[in-house]
Amino acid sequence: MTQQPRTVASGLRFPEGPSWLGDGAVAVVEMKGESVSRVDPDGTVTVLGDCGGGPNGSALGAAGEVYVANNGGLSSEGTGYWHAPREFDGCVQRVEPDGTVTTVGGTLPGEAPHRPNDLCFGPDGTLYVTDSANWEDLRNIKPGRIVALGQDGTQLGHVEVPAMPNGVAFGPDGRLYVSQSLTRKVLAFEVTGGEFGAPQQVLKLPSGMPDGFCFDGDGTLYVCGSIGNAIHVYSGGEHKESIETGDGTQPTNACVGADGSLYVTFGLTGQLVAYDLGLTPGTVHTGSIAGVAA
């Protein structure tokens, strides 16, 4: 693939977790902006919610609300780690269309710090969120988790995943796919309402670390290799190509819009870009999760 991306917006404060909003706009979280923002097709950026901490991933809700995986206020830099001015233990947040932010799902299982990274809805409306655990201490990193939240906001179940579970999305085969950054692998789980089957390895990236990813409607998988500055493309489990994004871009996550474009967040350059590839959009599951006390 030789096509160069189109810059949709720049000046974003370490963008992550894009979600297609259905009206031509894309929601992105701005990790260092402590917010979730709307990017319109003309590049206009509007803050949707002031989240605090470190918003790390987003998912569109059934009523137009946006759910945010907030890692509590941590981002990596070339010289170390950035900590948010308003740092707290990580949680899942619900951002209403009027900007109101509430906590969803309460305190996540396992010992702190909790570092929610990415999230997605399943076909039955269950919300699945990855918790990457204490990745600021890679030498002593603890097992992370995938946590399932029911529509009433209760925790339905969870499973431990070592080596930094990161991006998460449902595939066209109905399985839950999760990137395991420190092994360079993508795993798949059979899931039913918070019950998790045994993980199966789907692929291992040729280079870099898998971050966020998405599927198009034809089942092609696009994996952001953030450290390696590339997007790795898989079809039928086979590696088809790697799209080089350029030194220092750090592609963090991606989504396919209804317009057929692949939208990708570049963390280090602060951009939302689009590859206008004429893709078939995939199914985007939504749901509605009640807010509960943290």
PDB file of C-alpha atoms in Angstrom:
ATOM      1  CA  MET A   1       0.000   0.000   0.000  1.00  0.00           C
ATOM      2  CA  THR A   2       1.631   3.221  -1.130  1.00  0.00           C
ATOM      3  CA  GLN A   3      -1.138   5.713  -0.430  1.00  0.00           C
ATOM      4  CA  GLN A   4      -0.198   8.489   1.975  1.00  0.00           C
ATOM      5  CA  PRO A   5      -2.619   9.353   4.761  1.00  0.00           C
ATOM      6  CA  ARG A   6      -4.760  12.462   4.824  1.00  0.00           C
ATOM      7  CA  THR A   7      -4.343  14.577   7.947  1.00  0.00           C
ATOM      8  CA  VAL A   8      -7.765  15.161   9.499  1.00  0.00           C
ATOM      9  CA  ALA A   9      -6.588  17.044  12.601  1.00  0.00           C
ATOM     10  CA  SER A  10      -3.294  17.994  14.203  1.00  0.00           C
ATOM     11  CA  GLY A  11      -2.252  19.580  17.474  1.00  0.00           C
ATOM     12  CA  LEU A  12      -3.952  16.837  19.478  1.00  0.00           C
ATOM     13  CA  ARG A  13      -2.440  16.088  22.884  1.00  0.00           C
ATOM     14  CA  PHE A  14      -1.315  12.460  22.484  1.00  0.00           C
ATOM     15  CA  PRO A  15      -4.450  11.098  20.769  1.00  0.00           C
ATOM     16  CA  GLU A  16      -5.618   7.522  21.236  1.00  0.00           C
ATOM     17  CA  GLY A  17      -8.706   5.367  20.847  1.00  0.00           C
ATOM     18  CA  PRO A  18     -10.626   6.713  17.813  1.00  0.00           C
ATOM     19  CA  SER A  19     -14.339   5.871  17.515  1.00  0.00           C
ATOM     20  CA  TRP A  20     -16.538   6.596  14.500  1.00  0.00           C
ATOM     21  CA  LEU A  21     -19.497   8.694  15.677  1.00  0.00           C
ATOM     22  CA  GLY A  22     -21.805   7.980  12.760  1.00  0.00           C
ATOM     23  CA  ASP A  23     -22.212  11.526  11.454  1.00  0.00           C
ATOM     24  CA  GLY A  24     -18.838  11.837   9.743  1.00  0.00           C
ATOM     25  CA  ALA A  25     -17.026  12.804  12.949  1.00  0.00           C
ATOM     26  CA  VAL A  26     -14.535  10.768  14.963  1.00  0.00           C
ATOM     27  CA  ALA A  27     -14.134  10.780  18.732  1.00  0.00           C
ATOM     28  CA  VAL A  28     -10.577  10.599  20.047  1.00  0.00           C
ATOM     29  CA  VAL A  29      -9.212  10.624  23.557  1.00  0.00           C
ATOM     30  CA  GLU A  30      -6.415  13.093  24.242  1.00  0.00           C
ATOM     31  CA  MET A  31      -4.283  11.429  26.873  1.00  0.00           C
ATOM     32  CA  LYS A  32      -2.232  14.493  27.776  1.00  0.00           C
ATOM     33  CA  GLY A  33      -5.276  16.726  27.379  1.00  0.00           C
ATOM     34  CA  GLU A  34      -7.134  14.636  29.979  1.00  0.00           C
ATOM     35  CA  SER A  35     -10.181  14.760  27.710  1.00  0.00           C
ATOM     36  CA  VAL A  36     -12.216  13.105  24.986  1.00  0.00           C
ATOM     37  CA  SER A  37     -12.766  15.202  21.865  1.00  0.00           C
ATOM     38  CA  ARG A  38     -14.816  15.225  18.686  1.00  0.00           C
ATOM     39  CA  VAL A  39     -12.997  15.728  15.370  1.00  0.00           C
ATOM     40  CA  ASP A  40     -15.263  16.894  12.543  1.00  0.00           C
ATOM     41  CA  PRO A  41     -14.458  16.175   8.875  1.00  0.00           C
ATOM     42  CA  ASP A  42     -13.170  19.735   8.425  1.00  0.00           C
ATOM     43  CA  GLY A  43     -10.652  19.221  11.246  1.00  0.00           C
ATOM     44  CA  THR A  44     -12.516  21.187  13.898  1.00  0.00           C
ATOM     45  CA  VAL A  45     -11.775  19.758  17.342  1.00  0.00           C
ATOM     46  CA  THR A  46     -14.343  20.130  20.132  1.00  0.00           C
ATOM     47  CA  VAL A  47     -13.893  18.799  23.658  1.00  0.00           C
ATOM     48  CA  LEU A  48     -16.740  16.423  24.536  1.00  0.00           C
ATOM     49  CA  GLY A  49     -15.759  15.759  28.140  1.00  0.00           C
ATOM     50  CA  ASP A  50     -13.136  16.749  30.700  1.00  0.00           C
ATOM     51  CA  CYS A  51     -12.074  13.363  32.096  1.00  0.00           C
ATOM     52  CA  GLY A  52      -8.957  14.088  34.132  1.00  0.00           C
ATOM     53  CA  GLY A  53      -6.268  11.418  34.422  1.00  0.00           C
ATOM     54  CA  GLY A  54      -5.151   9.718  31.214  1.00  0.00           C
ATOM     55  CA  PRO A  55      -7.969   8.836  28.776  1.00  0.00           C
ATOM     56  CA  ASN A  56      -6.629   5.859  26.823  1.00  0.00           C
ATOM     57  CA  GLY A  57      -9.477   4.427  24.717  1.00  0.00           C
ATOM     58  CA  SER A  58     -13.064   5.157  23.683  1.00  0.00           C
ATOM     59  CA  ALA A  59     -16.228   3.348  22.599  1.00  0.00           C
ATOM     60  CA  LEU A  60     -19.508   4.791  21.338  1.00  0.00           C
ATOM     61  CA  GLY A  61     -22.615   4.085  23.414  1.00  0.00           C
ATOM     62  CA  ALA A  62     -26.123   3.348  22.192  1.00  0.00           C
ATOM     63  CA  ALA A  63     -27.488   6.791  23.079  1.00  0.00           C
ATOM     64  CA  GLY A  64     -24.585   8.860  21.749  1.00  0.00           C
ATOM     65  CA  GLU A  65     -22.581   8.779  24.963  1.00  0.00           C
ATOM     66  CA  VAL A  66     -18.877   7.884  24.840  1.00  0.00           C
ATOM     67  CA  TYR A  67     -17.239   5.388  27.197  1.00  0.00           C
ATOM     68  CA  VAL A  68     -13.615   6.002  28.126  1.00  0.00           C
ATOM     69  CA  ALA A  69     -10.907   3.685  29.447  1.00  0.00           C
ATOM     70  CA  ASN A  70      -8.963   6.065  31.700  1.00  0.00           C
ATOM     71  CA  ASN A  71      -5.575   4.800  32.888  1.00  0.00           C
ATOM     72  CA  GLY A  72      -5.500   7.347  35.695  1.00  0.00           C
ATOM     73  CA  GLY A  73      -2.917   9.724  34.278  1.00  0.00           C
ATOM     74  CA  LEU A  74       0.069   8.010  32.650  1.00  0.00           C
ATOM     75  CA  SER A  75       1.748   8.335  29.266  1.00  0.00           C
ATOM     76  CA  SER A  76       5.136   7.228  27.962  1.00  0.00           C
ATOM     77  CA  GLU A  77       7.698   9.633  26.587  1.00  0.00           C
ATOM     78  CA  GLY A  78      11.129   9.202  25.075  1.00  0.00           C
ATOM     79  CA  THR A  79      12.716  10.334  28.318  1.00  0.00           C
ATOM     80  CA  GLY A  80      10.405   8.578  30.760  1.00  0.00           C
ATOM     81  CA  TYR A  81       6.808   8.886  31.849  1.00  0.00           C
ATOM     82  CA  TRP A  82       4.336  11.745  31.908  1.00  0.00           C
ATOM     83  CA  HIS A  83       1.971  11.955  34.877  1.00  0.00           C
ATOM     84  CA  ALA A  84      -1.262  13.901  34.657  1.00  0.00           C
ATOM     85  CA  PRO A  85      -1.815  16.935  36.892  1.00  0.00           C
ATOM     86  CA  ARG A  86      -5.054  15.259  38.013  1.00  0.00           C
ATOM     87  CA  GLU A  87      -3.861  11.695  38.598  1.00  0.00           C
ATOM     88  CA  PHE A  88      -6.022   8.954  40.157  1.00  0.00           C
ATOM     89  CA  ASP A  89      -6.485   5.195  40.082  1.00  0.00           C
ATOM     90  CA  GLY A  90      -7.709   4.169  36.640  1.00  0.00           C
ATOM     91  CA  CYS A  91     -11.386   3.590  35.910  1.00  0.00           C
ATOM     92  CA  VAL A  92     -14.009   3.427  33.172  1.00  0.00           C
ATOM     93  CA  GLN A  93     -15.949   6.630  32.494  1.00  0.00           C
ATOM     94  CA  ARG A  94     -19.170   7.544  30.714  1.00  0.00           C
ATOM     95  CA  VAL A  95     -19.240  10.917  28.935  1.00  0.00           C
ATOM     96  CA  GLU A  96     -22.737  12.214  28.197  1.00  0.00           C
ATOM     97  CA  PRO A  97     -23.537  14.347  25.128  1.00  0.00           C
ATOM     98  CA  ASP A  98     -23.757  17.363  27.487  1.00  0.00           C
ATOM     99  CA  GLY A  99     -20.221  16.708  28.774  1.00  0.00           C
ATOM    100  CA  THR A 100     -21.140  15.170  32.129  1.00  0.00           C
ATOM    101  CA  VAL A 101     -18.571  12.548  33.189  1.00  0.00           C
ATOM    102  CA  THR A 102     -19.436   9.696  35.552  1.00  0.00           C
ATOM    103  CA  THR A 103     -17.643   6.525  36.636  1.00  0.00           C
ATOM    104  CA  VAL A 104     -18.842   3.165  35.308  1.00  0.00           C
ATOM    105  CA  GLY A 105     -18.207  -0.268  36.816  1.00  0.00           C
ATOM    106  CA  GLY A 106     -16.743   0.862  40.132  1.00  0.00           C
ATOM    107  CA  THR A 107     -13.263  -0.114  41.270  1.00  0.00           C
ATOM    108  CA  LEU A 108     -11.734  -2.657  38.894  1.00  0.00           C
ATOM    109  CA  PRO A 109     -10.611  -6.068  40.236  1.00  0.00           C
ATOM    110  CA  GLY A 110      -7.080  -6.730  41.424  1.00  0.00           C
ATOM    111  CA  GLU A 111      -4.660  -4.517  43.263  1.00  0.00           C
ATOM    112  CA  ALA A 112      -3.894  -0.951  42.236  1.00  0.00           C
ATOM    113  CA  PRO A 113      -2.708   0.678  40.136  1.00  0.00           C
ATOM    114  CA  HIS A 114      -5.443  -0.039  37.600  1.00  0.00           C
ATOM    115  CA  ARG A 115      -4.531   1.086  34.088  1.00  0.00           C
ATOM    116  CA  PRO A 116      -7.593   0.707  31.814  1.00  0.00           C
ATOM    117  CA  ASN A 117      -6.318   0.858  28.263  1.00  0.00           C
ATOM    118  CA  ASP A 118      -9.030   0.099  25.700  1.00  0.00           C
ATOM    119  CA  LEU A 119     -12.656  -1.046  25.589  1.00  0.00           C
ATOM    120  CA  CYS A 120     -15.381  -2.304  23.284  1.00  0.00           C
ATOM    121  CA  PHE A 121     -18.966  -3.527  23.384  1.00  0.00           C
ATOM    122  CA  GLY A 122     -19.933  -7.090  22.580  1.00  0.00           C
ATOM    123  CA  PRO A 123     -22.972  -8.154  20.528  1.00  0.00           C
ATOM    124  CA  ASP A 124     -25.052  -8.549  23.718  1.00  0.00           C
ATOM    125  CA  GLY A 125     -24.195  -5.085  25.064  1.00  0.00           C
ATOM    126  CA  THR A 126     -21.536  -6.278  27.526  1.00  0.00           C
ATOM    127  CA  LEU A 127     -18.650  -3.823  27.790  1.00  0.00           C
ATOM    128  CA  TYR A 128     -15.152  -5.335  27.800  1.00  0.00           C
ATOM    129  CA  VAL A 129     -12.191  -3.307  29.057  1.00  0.00           C
ATOM    130  CA  THR A 130      -8.493  -4.149  29.227  1.00  0.00           C
ATOM    131  CA  ASP A 131      -6.527  -3.218  32.343  1.00  0.00           C
ATOM    132  CA  SER A 132      -2.811  -3.170  31.535  1.00  0.00           C
ATOM    133  CA  ALA A 133      -1.716  -3.084  35.210  1.00  0.00           C
ATOM    134  CA  ASN A 134       1.451  -1.277  36.358  1.00  0.00           C
ATOM    135  CA  TRP A 135       3.142  -0.785  32.967  1.00  0.00           C
ATOM    136  CA  GLU A 136       5.132   2.139  34.361  1.00  0.00           C
ATOM    137  CA  ASP A 137       7.298  -0.559  36.012  1.00  0.00           C
ATOM    138  CA  LEU A 138       7.955  -2.973  33.150  1.00  0.00           C
ATOM    139  CA  ARG A 139      10.600  -4.949  35.061  1.00  0.00           C
ATOM    140  CA  ASN A 140       8.021  -5.810  37.695  1.00  0.00           C
ATOM    141  CA  ILE A 141       4.844  -5.649  35.675  1.00  0.00           C
ATOM    142  CA  LYS A 142       1.952  -7.657  37.093  1.00  0.00           C
ATOM    143  CA  PRO A 143      -0.654  -9.585  35.126  1.00  0.00           C
ATOM    144  CA  GLY A 144      -3.335  -7.392  33.631  1.00  0.00           C
ATOM    145  CA  ARG A 145      -6.978  -8.248  33.136  1.00  0.00           C
ATOM    146  CA  ILE A 146      -9.917  -8.105  30.783  1.00  0.00           C
ATOM    147  CA  VAL A 147     -13.020  -7.063  32.715  1.00  0.00           C
ATOM    148  CA  ALA A 148     -16.628  -7.535  31.556  1.00  0.00           C
ATOM    149  CA  LEU A 149     -19.230  -4.965  32.663  1.00  0.00           C
ATOM    150  CA  GLY A 150     -22.967  -5.614  32.444  1.00  0.00           C
ATOM    151  CA  GLN A 151     -25.547  -3.093  31.325  1.00  0.00           C
ATOM    152  CA  ASP A 152     -26.450  -2.304  34.947  1.00  0.00           C
ATOM    153  CA  GLY A 153     -22.827  -1.371  35.635  1.00  0.00           C
ATOM    154  CA  THR A 154     -21.931  -4.501  37.594  1.00  0.00           C
ATOM    155  CA  GLN A 155     -18.795  -6.525  36.968  1.00  0.00           C
ATOM    156  CA  LEU A 156     -19.766  -9.813  35.339  1.00  0.00           C
ATOM    157  CA  GLY A 157     -16.338 -11.426  35.380  1.00  0.00           C
ATOM    158  CA  HIS A 158     -12.708 -11.018  34.423  1.00  0.00           C
ATOM    159  CA  VAL A 159      -9.700 -12.978  33.254  1.00  0.00           C
ATOM    160  CA  GLU A 160      -6.007 -12.373  33.957  1.00  0.00           C
ATOM    161  CA  VAL A 161      -3.768 -11.742  30.952  1.00  0.00           C
ATOM    162  CA  PRO A 162      -0.016 -11.343  31.509  1.00  0.00           C
ATOM    163  CA  ALA A 163       2.388  -9.154  29.546  1.00  0.00           C
ATOM    164  CA  MET A 164       0.220  -6.029  29.171  1.00  0.00           C
ATOM    165  CA  PRO A 165      -3.191  -6.599  27.574  1.00  0.00           C
ATOM    166  CA  ASN A 166      -3.855  -3.561  25.420  1.00  0.00           C
ATOM    167  CA  GLY A 167      -6.159  -3.142  22.397  1.00  0.00           C
ATOM    168  CA  VAL A 168      -9.469  -4.977  22.291  1.00  0.00           C
ATOM    169  CA  ALA A 169     -12.168  -5.564  19.644  1.00  0.00           C
ATOM    170  CA  PHE A 170     -14.633  -8.194  18.491  1.00  0.00           C
ATOM    171  CA  GLY A 171     -13.790 -10.021  15.296  1.00  0.00           C
ATOM    172  CA  PRO A 172     -16.262 -11.088  12.610  1.00  0.00           C
ATOM    173  CA  ASP A 173     -16.059 -14.638  14.027  1.00  0.00           C
ATOM    174  CA  GLY A 174     -17.618 -13.420  17.295  1.00  0.00           C
ATOM    175  CA  ARG A 175     -14.463 -13.850  19.342  1.00  0.00           C
ATOM    176  CA  LEU A 176     -12.899 -11.157  21.524  1.00  0.00           C
ATOM    177  CA  TYR A 177      -9.446 -10.184  20.262  1.00  0.00           C
ATOM    178  CA  VAL A 178      -6.839  -8.647  22.587  1.00  0.00           C
ATOM    179  CA  SER A 179      -3.308  -7.441  21.884  1.00  0.00           C
ATOM    180  CA  GLN A 180      -0.618  -8.567  24.325  1.00  0.00           C
ATOM    181  CA  SER A 181       1.959  -5.845  23.885  1.00  0.00           C
ATOM    182  CA  LEU A 182       5.011  -7.314  25.609  1.00  0.00           C
ATOM    183  CA  THR A 183       4.856 -10.591  23.633  1.00  0.00           C
ATOM    184  CA  ARG A 184       3.968  -8.903  20.293  1.00  0.00           C
ATOM    185  CA  LYS A 185       0.946 -11.244  20.080  1.00  0.00           C
ATOM    186  CA  VAL A 186      -2.767 -10.884  19.428  1.00  0.00           C
ATOM    187  CA  LEU A 187      -4.946 -13.373  21.325  1.00  0.00           C
ATOM    188  CA  ALA A 188      -8.588 -14.398  20.859  1.00  0.00           C
ATOM    189  CA  PHE A 189     -11.117 -15.493  23.474  1.00  0.00           C
ATOM    190  CA  GLU A 190     -14.508 -17.129  23.233  1.00  0.00           C
ATOM    191  CA  VAL A 191     -16.705 -15.010  25.530  1.00  0.00           C
ATOM    192  CA  THR A 192     -20.285 -15.132  26.741  1.00  0.00           C
ATOM    193  CA  GLY A 193     -21.550 -12.407  29.052  1.00  0.00           C
ATOM    194  CA  GLY A 194     -18.419 -12.212  31.172  1.00  0.00           C
ATOM    195  CA  GLU A 195     -17.370 -15.868  30.884  1.00  0.00           C
ATOM    196  CA  PHE A 196     -13.999 -16.266  29.188  1.00  0.00           C
ATOM    197  CA  GLY A 197     -12.657 -19.292  27.354  1.00  0.00           C
ATOM    198  CA  ALA A 198      -8.975 -20.159  27.046  1.00  0.00           C
ATOM    199  CA  PRO A 199      -6.923 -17.706  24.946  1.00  0.00           C
ATOM    200  CA  GLN A 200      -5.671 -18.703  21.518  1.00  0.00           C
ATOM    201  CA  GLN A 201      -2.768 -17.017  19.761  1.00  0.00           C
ATOM    202  CA  VAL A 202      -3.881 -15.509  16.465  1.00  0.00           C
ATOM    203  CA  LEU A 203      -0.716 -13.788  15.317  1.00  0.00           C
ATOM    204  CA  LYS A 204       2.635 -12.335  16.346  1.00  0.00           C
ATOM    205  CA  LEU A 205       3.789  -9.040  14.882  1.00  0.00           C
ATOM    206  CA  PRO A 206       6.999  -9.101  12.840  1.00  0.00           C
ATOM    207  CA  SER A 207       8.203  -5.995  14.677  1.00  0.00           C
ATOM    208  CA  GLY A 208       7.117  -3.408  17.208  1.00  0.00           C
ATOM    209  CA  MET A 209       4.474  -3.787  19.887  1.00  0.00           C
ATOM    210  CA  PRO A 210       0.773  -4.291  19.124  1.00  0.00           C
ATOM    211  CA  ASP A 211      -1.354  -1.466  20.479  1.00  0.00           C
ATOM    212  CA  GLY A 212      -4.924  -0.786  19.307  1.00  0.00           C
ATOM    213  CA  PHE A 213      -6.476  -2.443  16.263  1.00  0.00           C
ATOM    214  CA  CYS A 214      -9.686  -2.815  14.284  1.00  0.00           C
ATOM    215  CA  PHE A 215     -11.417  -5.022  11.718  1.00  0.00           C
ATOM    216  CA  ASP A 216     -13.073  -3.949   8.496  1.00  0.00           C
ATOM    217  CA  GLY A 217     -16.250  -5.551   7.189  1.00  0.00           C
ATOM    218  CA  ASP A 218     -14.295  -8.099   5.150  1.00  0.00           C
ATOM    219  CA  GLY A 219     -12.520  -9.381   8.260  1.00  0.00           C
ATOM    220  CA  THR A 220      -9.181  -7.740   7.501  1.00  0.00           C
ATOM    221  CA  LEU A 221      -7.348  -6.812  10.687  1.00  0.00           C
ATOM    222  CA  TYR A 222      -5.336  -3.584  11.051  1.00  0.00           C
ATOM    223  CA  VAL A 223      -2.925  -3.656  14.015  1.00  0.00           C
ATOM    224  CA  CYS A 224      -1.118  -0.508  15.143  1.00  0.00           C
ATOM    225  CA  GLY A 225       2.494  -1.327  15.926  1.00  0.00           C
ATOM    226  CA  SER A 226       3.114   1.764  17.983  1.00  0.00           C
ATOM    227  CA  ILE A 227       6.797   1.339  18.821  1.00  0.00           C
ATOM    228  CA  GLY A 228       7.627   0.198  15.283  1.00  0.00           C
ATOM    229  CA  ASN A 229       5.800   3.065  13.525  1.00  0.00           C
ATOM    230  CA  ALA A 230       3.744   0.764  11.316  1.00  0.00           C
ATOM    231  CA  ILE A 231       0.244  -0.608  10.771  1.00  0.00           C
ATOM    232  CA  HIS A 232       0.303  -4.359  10.175  1.00  0.00           C
ATOM    233  CA  VAL A 233      -2.443  -5.784   7.962  1.00  0.00           C
ATOM    234  CA  TYR A 234      -3.706  -9.371   8.352  1.00  0.00           C
ATOM    235  CA  SER A 235      -6.267 -11.344   6.380  1.00  0.00           C
ATOM    236  CA  GLY A 236      -7.283 -14.895   7.232  1.00  0.00           C
ATOM    237  CA  GLY A 237      -4.562 -14.935   9.880  1.00  0.00           C
ATOM    238  CA  GLU A 238      -1.855 -14.206   7.290  1.00  0.00           C
ATOM    239  CA  HIS A 239       0.328 -11.104   7.299  1.00  0.00           C
ATOM    240  CA  LYS A 240      -0.382  -9.227   4.068  1.00  0.00           C
ATOM    241  CA  GLU A 241       1.603  -6.029   4.421  1.00  0.00           C
ATOM    242  CA  SER A 242       2.927  -3.393   6.778  1.00  0.00           C
ATOM    243  CA  ILE A 243       2.078   0.268   6.253  1.00  0.00           C
ATOM    244  CA  GLU A 244       5.014   2.387   7.383  1.00  0.00           C
ATOM    245  CA  THR A 245       3.775   5.523   9.150  1.00  0.00           C
ATOM    246  CA  GLY A 246       7.098   7.348   9.509  1.00  0.00           C
ATOM    247  CA  ASP A 247       9.625   7.769  12.291  1.00  0.00           C
ATOM    248  CA  GLY A 248       8.276   9.290  15.461  1.00  0.00           C
ATOM    249  CA  THR A 249       4.585   8.918  14.608  1.00  0.00           C
ATOM    250  CA  GLN A 250       3.671   6.105  17.052  1.00  0.00           C
ATOM    251  CA  PRO A 251       0.324   4.885  15.662  1.00  0.00           C
ATOM    252  CA  THR A 252      -1.734   4.039  18.735  1.00  0.00           C
ATOM    253  CA  ASN A 253      -5.170   2.881  17.562  1.00  0.00           C
ATOM    254  CA  ALA A 254      -7.509   2.763  14.571  1.00  0.00           C
ATOM    255  CA  CYS A 255     -11.122   2.503  13.462  1.00  0.00           C
ATOM    256  CA  VAL A 256     -12.923   2.126  10.133  1.00  0.00           C
ATOM    257  CA  GLY A 257     -15.450   4.831   9.303  1.00  0.00           C
ATOM    258  CA  ALA A 258     -18.695   4.420   7.412  1.00  0.00           C
ATOM    259  CA  ASP A 259     -16.997   6.417   4.641  1.00  0.00           C
ATOM    260  CA  GLY A 260     -14.587   3.500   4.075  1.00  0.00           C
ATOM    261  CA  SER A 261     -11.532   5.259   5.490  1.00  0.00           C
ATOM    262  CA  LEU A 262      -9.129   3.841   8.049  1.00  0.00           C
ATOM    263  CA  TYR A 263      -8.725   6.435  10.802  1.00  0.00           C
ATOM    264  CA  VAL A 264      -5.505   6.211  12.830  1.00  0.00           C
ATOM    265  CA  THR A 265      -4.246   8.220  15.806  1.00  0.00           C
ATOM    266  CA  PHE A 266      -0.567   9.184  15.801  1.00  0.00           C
ATOM    267  CA  GLY A 267       0.357   9.725  19.444  1.00  0.00           C
ATOM    268  CA  LEU A 268       3.727  11.452  19.216  1.00  0.00           C
ATOM    269  CA  THR A 269       2.856  13.782  16.323  1.00  0.00           C
ATOM    270  CA  GLY A 270      -0.589  14.576  17.739  1.00  0.00           C
ATOM    271  CA  GLN A 271      -2.522  13.731  14.576  1.00  0.00           C
ATOM    272  CA  LEU A 272      -5.679  11.978  13.489  1.00  0.00           C
ATOM    273  CA  VAL A 273      -5.058  10.740   9.946  1.00  0.00           C
ATOM    274  CA  ALA A 274      -7.202   8.888   7.419  1.00  0.00           C
ATOM    275  CA  TYR A 275      -6.223   6.335   4.805  1.00  0.00           C
ATOM    276  CA  ASP A 276      -8.934   6.628   2.154  1.00  0.00           C
ATOM    277  CA  LEU A 277      -8.982   2.973   1.136  1.00  0.00           C
ATOM    278  CA  GLY A 278     -12.635   2.360   0.271  1.00  0.00           C
ATOM    279  CA  LEU A 279     -12.966  -0.285   2.980  1.00  0.00           C
ATOM    280  CA  THR A 280     -16.176  -2.064   3.859  1.00  0.00           C
ATOM    281  CA  PRO A 281     -17.156  -0.875   7.350  1.00  0.00           C
ATOM    282  CA  GLY A 282     -17.366  -3.546  10.017  1.00  0.00           C
ATOM    283  CA  THR A 283     -20.058  -4.054  12.625  1.00  0.00           C
ATOM    284  CA  VAL A 284     -19.737  -1.678  15.569  1.00  0.00           C
ATOM    285  CA  HIS A 285     -21.506  -2.990  18.665  1.00  0.00           C
ATOM    286  CA  THR A 286     -22.894  -0.463  21.131  1.00  0.00           C
ATOM    287  CA  GLY A 287     -24.554  -0.603  24.503  1.00  0.00           C
ATOM    288  CA  SER A 288     -25.476   1.472  27.511  1.00  0.00           C
ATOM    289  CA  ILE A 289     -23.831   1.014  30.909  1.00  0.00           C
ATOM    290  CA  ALA A 290     -25.217   2.597  34.049  1.00  0.00           C
ATOM    291  CA  GLY A 291     -22.897   4.708  36.155  1.00  0.00           C
ATOM    292  CA  VAL A 292     -22.175   3.433  39.664  1.00  0.00           C
ATOM    293  CA  ALA A 293     -20.108   4.742  42.532  1.00  0.00           C
ATOM    294  CA  ALA A 294     -16.347   4.483  42.212  1.00  0.00           C
TER     295      ALA A 294
END
